[in-house]
Every structure is written in structure tokens, then in C-alpha cells.
Short mmCIF file of C-alpha atoms and ligand atoms in Angstrom, two decimals:
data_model
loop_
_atom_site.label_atom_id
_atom_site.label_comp_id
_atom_site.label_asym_id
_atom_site.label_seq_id
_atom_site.Cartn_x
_atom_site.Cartn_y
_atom_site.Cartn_z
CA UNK A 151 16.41 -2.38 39.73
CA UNK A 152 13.62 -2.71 42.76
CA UNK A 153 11.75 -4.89 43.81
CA UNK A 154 8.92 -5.93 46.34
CA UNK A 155 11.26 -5.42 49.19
CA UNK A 156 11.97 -1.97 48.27
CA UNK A 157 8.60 -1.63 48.10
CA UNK A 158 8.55 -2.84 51.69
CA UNK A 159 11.64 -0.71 52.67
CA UNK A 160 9.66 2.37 51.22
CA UNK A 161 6.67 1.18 53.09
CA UNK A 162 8.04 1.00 56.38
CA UNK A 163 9.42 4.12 55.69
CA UNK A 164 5.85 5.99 55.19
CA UNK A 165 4.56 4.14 58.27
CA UNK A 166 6.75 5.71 60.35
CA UNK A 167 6.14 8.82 59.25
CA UNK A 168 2.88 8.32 59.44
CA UNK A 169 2.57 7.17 63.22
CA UNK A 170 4.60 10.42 63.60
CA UNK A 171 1.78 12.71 62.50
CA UNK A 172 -1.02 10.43 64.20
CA UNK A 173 1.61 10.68 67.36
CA UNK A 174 1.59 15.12 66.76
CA UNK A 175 -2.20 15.39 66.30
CA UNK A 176 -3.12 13.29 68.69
CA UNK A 177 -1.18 14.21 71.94
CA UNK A 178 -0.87 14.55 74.21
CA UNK A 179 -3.88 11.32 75.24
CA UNK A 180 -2.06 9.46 72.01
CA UNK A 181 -5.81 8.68 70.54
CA UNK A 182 -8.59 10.44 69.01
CA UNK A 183 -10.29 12.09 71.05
CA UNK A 184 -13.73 14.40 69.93
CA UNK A 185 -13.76 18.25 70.76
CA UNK A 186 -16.54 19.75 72.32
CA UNK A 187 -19.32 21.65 70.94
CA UNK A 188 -19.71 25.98 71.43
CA UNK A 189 -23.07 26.69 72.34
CA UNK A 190 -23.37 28.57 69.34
CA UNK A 191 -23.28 25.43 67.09
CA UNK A 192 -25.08 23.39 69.29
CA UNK A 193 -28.23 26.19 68.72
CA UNK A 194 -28.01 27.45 65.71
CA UNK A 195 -26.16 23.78 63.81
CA UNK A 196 -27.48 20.97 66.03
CA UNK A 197 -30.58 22.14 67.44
CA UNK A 198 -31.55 24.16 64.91
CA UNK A 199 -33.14 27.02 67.61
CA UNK A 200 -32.39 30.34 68.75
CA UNK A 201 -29.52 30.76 70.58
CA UNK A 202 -31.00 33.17 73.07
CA UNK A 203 -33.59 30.31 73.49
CA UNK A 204 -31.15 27.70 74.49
CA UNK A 205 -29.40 30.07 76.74
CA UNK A 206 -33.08 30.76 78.83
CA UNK A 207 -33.35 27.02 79.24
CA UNK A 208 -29.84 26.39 80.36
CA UNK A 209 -30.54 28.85 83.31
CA UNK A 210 -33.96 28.26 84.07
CA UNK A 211 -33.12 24.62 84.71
CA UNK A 212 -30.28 23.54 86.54
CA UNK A 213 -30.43 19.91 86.01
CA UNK A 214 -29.24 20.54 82.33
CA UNK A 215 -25.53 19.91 81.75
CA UNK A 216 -23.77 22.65 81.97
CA UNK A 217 -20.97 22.39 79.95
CA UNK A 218 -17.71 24.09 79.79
CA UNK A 219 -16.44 27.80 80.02
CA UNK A 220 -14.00 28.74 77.86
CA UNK A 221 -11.18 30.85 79.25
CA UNK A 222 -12.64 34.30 78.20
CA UNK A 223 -15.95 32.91 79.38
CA UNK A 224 -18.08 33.92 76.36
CA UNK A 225 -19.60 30.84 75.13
CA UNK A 226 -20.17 27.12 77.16
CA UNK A 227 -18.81 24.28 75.58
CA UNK A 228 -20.57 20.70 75.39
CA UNK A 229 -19.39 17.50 74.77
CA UNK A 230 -21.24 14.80 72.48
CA UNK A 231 -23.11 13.40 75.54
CA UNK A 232 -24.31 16.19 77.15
CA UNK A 233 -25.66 17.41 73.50
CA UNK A 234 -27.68 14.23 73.60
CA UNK A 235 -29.21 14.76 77.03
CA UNK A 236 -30.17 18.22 76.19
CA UNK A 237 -31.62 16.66 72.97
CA UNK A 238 -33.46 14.22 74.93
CA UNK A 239 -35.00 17.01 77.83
CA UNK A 240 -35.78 19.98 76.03
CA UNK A 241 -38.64 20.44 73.39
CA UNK A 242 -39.14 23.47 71.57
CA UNK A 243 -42.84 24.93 70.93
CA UNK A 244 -43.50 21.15 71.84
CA UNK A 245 -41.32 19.84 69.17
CA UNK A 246 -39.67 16.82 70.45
CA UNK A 247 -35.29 17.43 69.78
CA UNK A 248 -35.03 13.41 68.70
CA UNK A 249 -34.23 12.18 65.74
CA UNK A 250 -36.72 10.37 63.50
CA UNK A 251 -37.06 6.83 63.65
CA UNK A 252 -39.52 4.63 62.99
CA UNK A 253 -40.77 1.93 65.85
CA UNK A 254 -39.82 -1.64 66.21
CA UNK A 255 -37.57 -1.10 62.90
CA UNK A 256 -34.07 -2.57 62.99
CA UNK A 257 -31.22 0.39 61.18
CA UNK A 258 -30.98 1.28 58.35
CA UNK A 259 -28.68 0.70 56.15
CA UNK A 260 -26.91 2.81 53.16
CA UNK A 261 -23.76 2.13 51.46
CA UNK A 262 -21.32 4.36 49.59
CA UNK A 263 -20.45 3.06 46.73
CA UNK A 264 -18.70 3.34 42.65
CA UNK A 265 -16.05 1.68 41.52
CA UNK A 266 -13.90 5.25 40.46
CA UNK A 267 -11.43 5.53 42.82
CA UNK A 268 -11.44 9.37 44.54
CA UNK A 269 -14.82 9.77 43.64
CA UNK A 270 -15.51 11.21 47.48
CA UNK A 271 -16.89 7.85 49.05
CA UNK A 272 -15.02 7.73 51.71
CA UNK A 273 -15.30 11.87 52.15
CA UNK A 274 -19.33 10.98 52.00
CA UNK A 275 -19.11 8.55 54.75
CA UNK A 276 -17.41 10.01 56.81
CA UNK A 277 -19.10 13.05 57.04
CA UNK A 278 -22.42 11.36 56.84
CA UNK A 279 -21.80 9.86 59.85
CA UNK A 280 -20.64 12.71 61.95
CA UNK A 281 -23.68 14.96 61.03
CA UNK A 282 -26.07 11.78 61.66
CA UNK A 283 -24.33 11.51 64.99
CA UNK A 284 -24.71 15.08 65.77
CA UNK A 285 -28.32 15.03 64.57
CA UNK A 286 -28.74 12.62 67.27
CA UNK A 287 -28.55 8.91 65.83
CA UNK A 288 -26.56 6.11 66.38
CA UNK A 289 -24.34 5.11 63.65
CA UNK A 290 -22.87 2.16 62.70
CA UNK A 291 -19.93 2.28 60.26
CA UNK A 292 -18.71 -0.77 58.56
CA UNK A 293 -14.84 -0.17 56.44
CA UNK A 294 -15.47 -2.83 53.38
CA UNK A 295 -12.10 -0.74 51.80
CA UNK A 296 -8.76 -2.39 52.38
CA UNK A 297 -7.33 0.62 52.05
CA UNK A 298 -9.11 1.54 55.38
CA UNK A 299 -8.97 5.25 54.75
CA UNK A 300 -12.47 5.50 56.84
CA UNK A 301 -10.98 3.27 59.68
CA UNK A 302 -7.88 5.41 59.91
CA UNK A 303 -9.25 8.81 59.53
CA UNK A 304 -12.16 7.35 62.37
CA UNK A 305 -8.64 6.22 64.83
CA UNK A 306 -8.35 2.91 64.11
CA UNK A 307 -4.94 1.99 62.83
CA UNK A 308 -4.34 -0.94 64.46
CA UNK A 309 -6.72 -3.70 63.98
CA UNK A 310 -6.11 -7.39 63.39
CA UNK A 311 -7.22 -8.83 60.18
CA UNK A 312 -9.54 -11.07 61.84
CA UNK A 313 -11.94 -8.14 62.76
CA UNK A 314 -12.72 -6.91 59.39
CA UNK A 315 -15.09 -7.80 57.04
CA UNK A 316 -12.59 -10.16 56.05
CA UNK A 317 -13.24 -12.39 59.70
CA UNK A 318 -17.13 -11.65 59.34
CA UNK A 319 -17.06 -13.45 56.08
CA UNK A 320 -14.65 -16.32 56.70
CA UNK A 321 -17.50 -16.54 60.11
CA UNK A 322 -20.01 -16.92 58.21
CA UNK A 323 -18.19 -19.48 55.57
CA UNK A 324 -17.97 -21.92 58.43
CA UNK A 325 -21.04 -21.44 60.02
CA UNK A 326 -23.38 -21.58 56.99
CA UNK A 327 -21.14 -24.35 55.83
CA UNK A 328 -22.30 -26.26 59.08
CA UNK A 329 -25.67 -25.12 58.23
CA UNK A 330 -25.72 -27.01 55.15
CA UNK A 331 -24.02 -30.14 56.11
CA UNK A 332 -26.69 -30.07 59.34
CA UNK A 333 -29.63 -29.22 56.84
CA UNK A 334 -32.05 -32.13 56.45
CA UNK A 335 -31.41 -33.82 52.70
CA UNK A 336 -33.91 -31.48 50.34
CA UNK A 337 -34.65 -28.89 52.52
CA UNK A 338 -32.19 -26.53 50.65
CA UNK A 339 -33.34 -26.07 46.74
CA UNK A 340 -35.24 -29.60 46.64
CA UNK A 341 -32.38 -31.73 46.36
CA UNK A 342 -29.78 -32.64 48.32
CA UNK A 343 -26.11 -30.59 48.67
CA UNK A 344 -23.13 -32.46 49.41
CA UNK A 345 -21.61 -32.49 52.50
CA UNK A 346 -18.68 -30.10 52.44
CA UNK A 347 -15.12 -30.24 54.67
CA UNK A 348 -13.50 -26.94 55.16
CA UNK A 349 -9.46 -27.40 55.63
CA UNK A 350 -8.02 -26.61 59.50
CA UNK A 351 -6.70 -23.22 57.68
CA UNK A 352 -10.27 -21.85 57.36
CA UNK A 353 -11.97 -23.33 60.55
CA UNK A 354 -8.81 -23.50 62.45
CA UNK A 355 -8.34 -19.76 63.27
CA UNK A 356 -11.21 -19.41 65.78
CA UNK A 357 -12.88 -17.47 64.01
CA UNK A 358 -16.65 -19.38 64.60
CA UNK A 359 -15.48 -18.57 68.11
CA UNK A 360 -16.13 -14.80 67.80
CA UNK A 361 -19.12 -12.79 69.10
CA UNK A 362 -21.12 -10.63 67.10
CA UNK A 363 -19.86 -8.02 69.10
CA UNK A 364 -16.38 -8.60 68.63
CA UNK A 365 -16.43 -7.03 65.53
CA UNK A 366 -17.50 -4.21 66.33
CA UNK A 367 -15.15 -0.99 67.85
CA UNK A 368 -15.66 2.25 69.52
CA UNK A 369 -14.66 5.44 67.76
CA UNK A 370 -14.03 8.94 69.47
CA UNK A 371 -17.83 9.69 68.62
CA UNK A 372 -19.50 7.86 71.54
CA UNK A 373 -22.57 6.98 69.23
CA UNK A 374 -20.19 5.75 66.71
CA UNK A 375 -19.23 2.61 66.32
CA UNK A 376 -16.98 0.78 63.79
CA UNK A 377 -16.63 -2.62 61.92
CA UNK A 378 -12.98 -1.71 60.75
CA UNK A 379 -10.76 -2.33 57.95
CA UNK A 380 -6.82 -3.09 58.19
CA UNK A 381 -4.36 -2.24 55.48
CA UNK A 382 -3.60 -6.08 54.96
CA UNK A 383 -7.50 -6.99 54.12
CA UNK A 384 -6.55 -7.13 50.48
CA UNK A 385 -5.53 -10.47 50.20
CA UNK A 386 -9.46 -11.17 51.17
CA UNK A 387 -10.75 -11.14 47.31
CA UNK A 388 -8.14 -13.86 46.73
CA UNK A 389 -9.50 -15.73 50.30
CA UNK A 390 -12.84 -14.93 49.15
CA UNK A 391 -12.31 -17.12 45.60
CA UNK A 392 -10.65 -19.68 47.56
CA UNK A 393 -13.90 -20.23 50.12
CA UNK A 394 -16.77 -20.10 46.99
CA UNK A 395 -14.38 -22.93 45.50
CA UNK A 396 -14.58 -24.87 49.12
CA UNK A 397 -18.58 -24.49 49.33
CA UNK A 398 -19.93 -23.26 45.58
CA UNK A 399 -23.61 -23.21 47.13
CA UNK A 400 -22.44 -20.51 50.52
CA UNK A 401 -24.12 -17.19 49.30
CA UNK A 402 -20.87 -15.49 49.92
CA UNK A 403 -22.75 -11.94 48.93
CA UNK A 404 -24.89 -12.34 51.82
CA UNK A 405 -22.29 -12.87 54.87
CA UNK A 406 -21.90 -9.38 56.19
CA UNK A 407 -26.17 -8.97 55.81
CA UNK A 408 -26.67 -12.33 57.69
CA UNK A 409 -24.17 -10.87 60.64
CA UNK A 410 -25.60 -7.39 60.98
CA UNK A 411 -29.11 -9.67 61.08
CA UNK A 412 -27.73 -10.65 64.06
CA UNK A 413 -27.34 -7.45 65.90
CA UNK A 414 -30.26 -6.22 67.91
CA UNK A 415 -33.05 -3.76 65.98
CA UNK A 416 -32.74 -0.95 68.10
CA UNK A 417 -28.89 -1.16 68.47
CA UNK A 418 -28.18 1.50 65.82
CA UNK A 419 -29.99 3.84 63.99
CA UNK A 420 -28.24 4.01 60.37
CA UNK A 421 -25.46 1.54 59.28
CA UNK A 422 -23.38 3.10 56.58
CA UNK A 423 -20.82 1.14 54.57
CA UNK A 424 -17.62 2.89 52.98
CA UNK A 425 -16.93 0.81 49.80
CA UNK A 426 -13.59 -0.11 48.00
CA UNK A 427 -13.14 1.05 44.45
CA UNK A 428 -13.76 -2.03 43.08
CA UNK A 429 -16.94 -4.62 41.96
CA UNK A 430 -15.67 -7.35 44.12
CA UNK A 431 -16.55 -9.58 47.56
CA UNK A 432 -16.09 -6.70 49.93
CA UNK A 433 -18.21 -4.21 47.85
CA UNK A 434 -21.11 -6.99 46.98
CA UNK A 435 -21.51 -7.72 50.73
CA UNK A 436 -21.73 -3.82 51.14
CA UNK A 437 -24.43 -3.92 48.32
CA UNK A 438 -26.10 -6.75 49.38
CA UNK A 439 -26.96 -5.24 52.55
CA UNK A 440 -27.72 -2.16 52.08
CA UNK A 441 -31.31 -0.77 51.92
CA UNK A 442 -30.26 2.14 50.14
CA UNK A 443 -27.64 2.84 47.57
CA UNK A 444 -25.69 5.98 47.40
CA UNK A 445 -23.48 6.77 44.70
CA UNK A 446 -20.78 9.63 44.68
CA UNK A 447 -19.20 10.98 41.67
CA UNK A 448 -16.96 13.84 40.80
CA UNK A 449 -18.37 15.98 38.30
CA UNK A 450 -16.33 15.34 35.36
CA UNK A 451 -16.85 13.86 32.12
CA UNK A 452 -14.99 11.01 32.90
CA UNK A 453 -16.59 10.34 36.31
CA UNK A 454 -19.84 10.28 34.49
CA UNK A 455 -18.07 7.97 31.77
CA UNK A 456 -17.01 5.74 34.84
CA UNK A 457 -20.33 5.93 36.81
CA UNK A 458 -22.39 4.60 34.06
CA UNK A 459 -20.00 1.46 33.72
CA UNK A 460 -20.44 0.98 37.53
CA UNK A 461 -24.00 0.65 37.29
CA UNK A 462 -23.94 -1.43 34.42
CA UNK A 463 -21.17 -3.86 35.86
CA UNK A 464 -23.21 -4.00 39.42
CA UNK A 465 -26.23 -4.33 37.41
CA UNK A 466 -25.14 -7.73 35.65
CA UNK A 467 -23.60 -8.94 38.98
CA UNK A 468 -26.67 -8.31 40.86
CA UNK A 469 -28.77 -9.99 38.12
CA UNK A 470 -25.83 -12.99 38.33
CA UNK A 471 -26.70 -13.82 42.14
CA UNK A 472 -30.47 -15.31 40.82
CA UNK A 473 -28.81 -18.16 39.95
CA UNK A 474 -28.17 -18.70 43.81
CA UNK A 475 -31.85 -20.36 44.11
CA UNK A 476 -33.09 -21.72 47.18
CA UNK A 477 -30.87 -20.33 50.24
CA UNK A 478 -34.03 -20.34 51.91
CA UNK A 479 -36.87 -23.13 52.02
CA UNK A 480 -39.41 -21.98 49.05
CA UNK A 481 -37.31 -18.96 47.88
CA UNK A 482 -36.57 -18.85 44.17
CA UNK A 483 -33.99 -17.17 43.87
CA UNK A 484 -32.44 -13.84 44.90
CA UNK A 485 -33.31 -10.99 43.52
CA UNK A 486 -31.61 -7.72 45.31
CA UNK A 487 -33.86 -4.73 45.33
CA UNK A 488 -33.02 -1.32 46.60
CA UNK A 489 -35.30 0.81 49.12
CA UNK A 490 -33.89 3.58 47.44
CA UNK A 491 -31.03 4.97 44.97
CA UNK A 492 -29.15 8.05 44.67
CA UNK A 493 -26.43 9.63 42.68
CA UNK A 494 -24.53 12.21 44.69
CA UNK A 495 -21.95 15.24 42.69
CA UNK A 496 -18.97 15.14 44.73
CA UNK A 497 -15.99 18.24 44.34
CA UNK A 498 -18.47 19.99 42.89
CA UNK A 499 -18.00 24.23 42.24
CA UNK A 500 -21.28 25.90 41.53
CA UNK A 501 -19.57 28.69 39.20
CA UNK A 502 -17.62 25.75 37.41
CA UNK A 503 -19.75 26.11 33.77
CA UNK A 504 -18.38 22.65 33.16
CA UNK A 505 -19.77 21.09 36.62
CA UNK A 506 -23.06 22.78 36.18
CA UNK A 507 -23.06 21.43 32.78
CA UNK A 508 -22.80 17.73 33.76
CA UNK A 509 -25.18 18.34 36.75
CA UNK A 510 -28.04 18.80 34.48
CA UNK A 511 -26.48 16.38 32.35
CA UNK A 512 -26.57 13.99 35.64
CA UNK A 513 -30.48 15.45 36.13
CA UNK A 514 -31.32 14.14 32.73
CA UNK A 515 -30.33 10.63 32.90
CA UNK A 516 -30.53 9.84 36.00
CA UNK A 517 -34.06 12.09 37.04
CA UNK A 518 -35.01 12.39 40.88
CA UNK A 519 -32.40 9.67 41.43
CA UNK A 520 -30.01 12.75 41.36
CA UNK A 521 -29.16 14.12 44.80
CA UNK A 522 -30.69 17.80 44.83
CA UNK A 523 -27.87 19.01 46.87
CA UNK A 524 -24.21 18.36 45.66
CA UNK A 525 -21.20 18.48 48.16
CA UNK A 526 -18.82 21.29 47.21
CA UNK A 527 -15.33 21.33 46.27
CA UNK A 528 -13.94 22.95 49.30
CA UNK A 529 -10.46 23.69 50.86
CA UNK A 530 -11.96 22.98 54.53
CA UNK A 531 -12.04 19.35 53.48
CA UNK A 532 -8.12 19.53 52.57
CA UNK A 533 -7.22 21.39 55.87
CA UNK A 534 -9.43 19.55 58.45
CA UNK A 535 -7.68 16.25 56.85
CA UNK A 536 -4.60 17.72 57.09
CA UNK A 537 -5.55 16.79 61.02
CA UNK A 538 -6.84 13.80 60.48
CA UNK A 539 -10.18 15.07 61.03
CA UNK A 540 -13.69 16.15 59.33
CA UNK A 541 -15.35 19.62 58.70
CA UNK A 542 -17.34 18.95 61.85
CA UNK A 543 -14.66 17.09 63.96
CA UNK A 544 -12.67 20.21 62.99
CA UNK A 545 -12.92 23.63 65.49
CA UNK A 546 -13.90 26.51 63.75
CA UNK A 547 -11.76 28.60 64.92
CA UNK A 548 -8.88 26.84 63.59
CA UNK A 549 -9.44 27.73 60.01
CA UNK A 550 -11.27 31.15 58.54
CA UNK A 551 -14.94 30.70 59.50
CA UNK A 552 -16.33 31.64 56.07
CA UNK A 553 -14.63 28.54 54.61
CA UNK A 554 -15.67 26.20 57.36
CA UNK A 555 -19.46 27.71 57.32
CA UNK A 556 -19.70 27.09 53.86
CA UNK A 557 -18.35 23.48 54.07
CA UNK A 558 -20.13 22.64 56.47
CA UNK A 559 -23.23 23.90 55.24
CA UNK A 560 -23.11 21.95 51.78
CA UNK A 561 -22.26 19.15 53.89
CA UNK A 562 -25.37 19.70 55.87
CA UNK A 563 -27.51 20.07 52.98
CA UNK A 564 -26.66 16.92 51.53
CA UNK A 565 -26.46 14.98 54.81
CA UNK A 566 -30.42 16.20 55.75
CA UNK A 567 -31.15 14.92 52.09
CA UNK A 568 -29.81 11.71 52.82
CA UNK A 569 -31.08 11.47 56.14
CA UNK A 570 -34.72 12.41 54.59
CA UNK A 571 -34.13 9.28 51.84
CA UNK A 572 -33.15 7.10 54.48
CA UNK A 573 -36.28 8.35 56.46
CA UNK A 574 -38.47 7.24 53.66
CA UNK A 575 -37.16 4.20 52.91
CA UNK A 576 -36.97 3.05 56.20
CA UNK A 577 -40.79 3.13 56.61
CA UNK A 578 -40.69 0.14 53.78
CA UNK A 579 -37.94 -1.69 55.61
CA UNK A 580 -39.87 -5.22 56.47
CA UNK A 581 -40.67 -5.25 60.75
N1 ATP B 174 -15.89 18.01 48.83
C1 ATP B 174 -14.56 17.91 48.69
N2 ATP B 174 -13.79 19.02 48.59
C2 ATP B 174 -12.46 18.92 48.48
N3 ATP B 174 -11.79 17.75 48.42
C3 ATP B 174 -12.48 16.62 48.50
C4 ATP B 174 -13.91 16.61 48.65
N4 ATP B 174 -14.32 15.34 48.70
C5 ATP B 174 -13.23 14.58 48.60
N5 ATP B 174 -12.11 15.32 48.48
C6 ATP B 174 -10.73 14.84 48.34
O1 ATP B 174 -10.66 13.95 47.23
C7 ATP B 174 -9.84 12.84 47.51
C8 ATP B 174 -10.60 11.54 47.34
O2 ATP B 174 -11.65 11.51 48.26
P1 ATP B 174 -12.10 10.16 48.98
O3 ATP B 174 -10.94 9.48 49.62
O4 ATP B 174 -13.27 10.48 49.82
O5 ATP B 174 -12.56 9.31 47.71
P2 ATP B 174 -12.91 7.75 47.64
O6 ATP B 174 -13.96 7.60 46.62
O7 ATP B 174 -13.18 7.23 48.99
O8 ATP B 174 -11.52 7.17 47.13
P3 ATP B 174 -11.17 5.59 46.98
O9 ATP B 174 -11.86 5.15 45.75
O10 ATP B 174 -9.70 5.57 46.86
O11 ATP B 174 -11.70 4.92 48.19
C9 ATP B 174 -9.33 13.03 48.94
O12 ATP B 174 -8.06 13.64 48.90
C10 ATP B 174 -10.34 13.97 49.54
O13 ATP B 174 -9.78 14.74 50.58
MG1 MG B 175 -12.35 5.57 49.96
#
């Protein structure tokens, strides 16, 4: 017979093996650590210019970085930051190298999200971040997934509870909870709320001490950052239910968009949020904030199957939070609407009858809010994981270039698409 400590006994076992192969593909600096980039990428797959081009610039101008020669001296190599400040001196034909981004506009914001577990969400976000980061914007991850998977394959494996989403939400319990006692009678909803005590467990753990910035954790990208997840966040749907029972009226959706409120507009560029497999807490705040919705699925009948009961169960939670009236003087009620919304095929193999099949299937339901590029099933996803790492974190010459051109080509596709919706959709974002 077994029980929950074999469970444990197991678990410590795995751990250890795991630190193991963080320890192997990390050494010898024992962290993550981002490669550089040949000059061949940074032309043809960053810049999108001629490489000859690039290479007249570099030696007309000797104030450009100048990057690294490899051993047989063929090709310079660039890190992250030097890519930037050649993206921010050189124009081609006049064409400015920035990204787009529209003025005095705080980020945007896009989450991940469906309830079927392995649908690619994770995948998605990752790799939507590294190609917005090499496209030359500053990203903003936030892990809403207790089982951290983005955290972990970003570095992080060893955060404290109290830095997650979990400790941004129990924040924001106390503080809006002070709001409300400190709120003059009738100025929330017309009548008045009663005043509400929060035990020394909630407002004992210093949490209301905690900067916005606090939160918030560098990655090996240098215009990455991370709100992280830890495998113990969990047990925050059960905290979660505890807090709405201490203060009904706190908009408990709402905590992780009232935080990132807080951060300054021109801090970040796009804020994407890995979701858990789940309609819960963590994956309504992730909703709740986002501008634009992006939903992965496999391209099975049974993702499909599972997709459509995702919208429908977000649907009549969404449509449940109007009953949370007045959280604002004068508002009537909250009503989430979407900038934009996407359904994106995920593992998907163009000469799979069955997957093209339930793409046009997809098409005909769902209409332009189908992604028009899918991400392919591809091995290059398996073997740059196998080191901890994505398609683009990955070298190219570690695995046969074909494969890791083609992956990281479908992943480009889809990334510009959902860098061009979140282009859009930013323009409506309020000022
Ligand atoms: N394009 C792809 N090609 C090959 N394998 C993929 C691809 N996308 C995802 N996978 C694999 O499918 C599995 C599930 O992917 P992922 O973890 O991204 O899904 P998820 O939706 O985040 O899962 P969860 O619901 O558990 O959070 C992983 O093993 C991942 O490596
Ligand atoms: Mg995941």
C-alpha cells in the first residue's frame, strides 16, 4: 500500500534528478545563461536584411558592436544587447529597425489560455516571448500555472511562494480590503459595505509590505522579465476561496490587472500570461487582464471537443463577474471585453489529412478568429527541451539545420501574426 509520503519519497527522488540535469546543462556558471546570435541570423532572422548589407555597415562604422569571432573566424557572434543597439543605430533604405509601438500606450497584454492540459500553452508562450524579444520588445511574462513549467524552462526554480501570483493576489486582498473599510459609507455601489477584519494569517505575512517590483525577476533574456510561479502555488485556489469568503465584495478576478496597473506604461512592451489548465483564480486573473486572448489547441477531435467547452465555461464565468456592480464610483457592473481573440492549431502536421481536416473545420466555426498560421508538430521542440531550452534559445548547429529552420520558421510565422494582432489591438487600448 502507498501513500502521500511515498508520494513525497518519489518526489524527492525526481527533484534530485532533476537539479542534476539543470546542474549538466547549465555549467559550468550553474544558471541560464542566453547564447549569442551568428551574424547570419541576426540578418537574415532578426533584421530581416541582406547579410552582405549588415556586413558593409559593421565595417563602415566602427562604433557598432562588434561582436564575437568564432574560432574558425567565419561568422561574428552578438549577444542580445548588442542586437538591440544595432537595432536602435542602423536604418535600412530609411526604415527605422524598432519595433512597433504605439505612443504614450502602457503594454500590452495577451494571455495563453484553454483549459486542455498539453494543448501547447506553455510551448506558445514561451516561444512568443523569445521571438518578441528578438524582434526587439520588452516582454513581460507572468507564470499563472502552478505547475511553473514556463518559470522553470525560463531558470527560475527556486522562488518563494510569496512572489507568485499567489502573493500579488493575497496583496491586493489586503490592500483593497483597506480600501473598502477606508471608503466613505456609499461611495462603493450606493450603499454602505461592512467593515471587514482579515485574520493575522492573511495580513500577517508582510505581504502589503512588498513593492511592485518585487515581484518581478530577471530571466537570461535581458529584456525579459518574469512574475514566476513555484511548484507549491497550488494550494492558492483553496487560499483564493478562503479570501472571497473573508471579503465577498474584493473583485478577486481583478488583483493581478490592478498590480500590473501599477507598473509604469512604457516599462514593457507586451505582457504575456502562461495559463494553468484549469477555469479557476489564477487563470481568471490571467483573463481578466489580458487585452487579447489567445487560445492554443492541438488539432484533434478531442481538442476541438475540449476547446469548445472552454469557451463556453469562460463564457458563463465571465458573464458571472456582472454581478460584481459598483467596484468603481458610477460603474455598473463589469463586463470583460476582449481587444481581440484568437484560436491557435498547436502540433499541427500539414500532410496529416486528419489535421487539415479539423483546420478547416476550426476555419468554419471559428472564421478570422482562426490563427492563419498554425505552429507545427516538430521534433526541434522535443530536442531543444531536452536542454531546457527553446527553438531560438537553441544553437543551430546543435541539431540538423533543416529541422531547426523549419521550426523556427512556423514559429516565426505565427509569432509575426500575433505580434500583428497585438499591434492592432493595441491602437484601441484606452491612453
Ligand atoms: N509544436 C510542437 N511540436 C512538438 N511538440 C510540442 C509542440 N508544442 C508542444 N509540444 C509538446 O507537447 C507537450 C505539451 O506542451 P505544453 O507544455 O506547451 O502544453 P500546455 O498546454 O502548456 O500544458 P499544460 O496544460 O500542462 O500547461 C510538451 O511535451 C511539449 O514539448
Ligand atoms: Mg503549460
Amino acid at each position: 500500500m502507498f501513500n502521500h509520503s511515498d508520494l513525497a519519497r518519489l518526489q524527492a527522488q525526481s527533484l534530485k534528478m532533476q537539479g542534476f540535469i539543470r546542474q549538466q546543462t547549465y555549467s559550468p556558471e550553474m544558471e541560464k545563461t542566453l547564447r549569442r546570435f551568428s551574424s547570419w541570423e541576426v540578418a537574415e532572422l532578426i533584421f530581416k536584411m541582406n547579410p552582405s548589407t549588415l556586413r558593409g555597415r559593421l565595417a563602415a562604422d566602427p562604433s557598432l558592436p562588434e561582436g564575437l569571432v568564432e574560432e574558425d573566424g567565419r561568422q561574428r557572434w552578438y549577444t542580445l544587447e548588442e542586437i538591440n543597439e544595432l537595432r536602435r543605430k542602423i536604418k535600412v533604405k530609411g526604415r527605422s529597425l524598432m519595433p512597433k509601438r504605439p505612443a504614450g500606450k502602457r503594454a500590452i497584454r495577451a494571455a495563453i489560455a484553454n483549459f486542455k492540459g498539453g494543448a501547447g500553452k506553455s510551448t506558445v508562450a514561451l516561444h512568443f516571448a523569445h521571438a518578441a524579444a528578438l524582434d526587439g520588445y520588452r516582454v513581460l511574462c507572468v507564470d499563472f500555472d502552478p505547475q511553473a513549467t514556463l518559470s522553470h524552462s525560463m531558470g527560475l526554480s527556486d522562488v518563494a511562494e510569496e512572489f507568485t501570483v499567489w502573493g500579488i493576489m493575497a496583496r491586493d486582498l489586503i490592500r483593497e480590503t483597506e480600501r473598502m473599510n477606508n471608503a466613505p459609507a456609499g461611495a462603493e455601489s450606493g450603499t454602505t459595505l461592512p467593515r471587514r477584519t482579515l485574520p493575522a494569517a492573511v495580513t500577517g505575512m508582510g505581504l502589503s509590505d512588498l513593492r511592485v517590483a518585487d515581484f518581478i525577476k530577471p530571466t537570461s533574456w535581458p529584456s525579459i522579465d518574469l512574475v514566476p510561479s513555484c511548484a507549491n502555488a497550488a494550494f492558492v485556489e483553496f487560499a483564493s476561496a478562503q479570501y472571497r469568503y473573508l471579503n465577498p465584495e474584493w473583485s478577486f478576478f481583478a488583483a493581478v490587472s490592478r498590480y500590473l496597473d501599477q507598473l509604469p506604461d512604457d516599462a514593457y512592451d507586451m505582457i504575456i500570461f502562461d495559463c494553468p489548465p484549469a477555469i479557476g483564480y489564477q487563470s481568471m486573473n490571467a483573463v481578466f487582464a489580458s487585452d487579447v486572448l489567445y487560445i492554443p489547441s492541438g488539432p484533434g477531435y478531442w481538442e476541438y471537443d475540449s476547446t469548445t467547452s472552454f469557451i463556453g465555461q469562460l463564457s458563463e464565468a465571465l458573464e458571472d463577474l456582472g454581478r460584481f456592480k459598483g467596484q468603481t464610483p458610477g460603474s455598473t457592473g463589469v463586463d470583460k471585453a476582449f481587444l481581440d481573440l484568437k484560436f491557435l492549431l498547436t502540433r499541427f502536421e500539414p500532410n496529416n489529412d486528419l489535421h487539415r481536416a479539423m483546420q478547416s473545420a476550426f476555419g468554419q466555426v471559428f472564421k478570422s478568429h482562426v490563427a492563419e498560421h498554425p505552429i507545427e508538430m516538430t521534433r526541434a521542440v522535443e530536442q531543444s527541451g531536452r536542454f531546457l531550452s527553446s527553438v531560438y534559445e537553441i544553437d543551430y548547429r546543435q541539431m540538423t539545420r533543416e529541422t531547426w529552420r523549419r521550426a523556427r520558421a512556423s514559429f516565426d510565422r505565427a509569432y509575426e501574426e500575433f505580434r500583428d494582432t497585438l499591434t492592432d489591438a493595441w491602437d484601441k487600448v484606452e491612453d
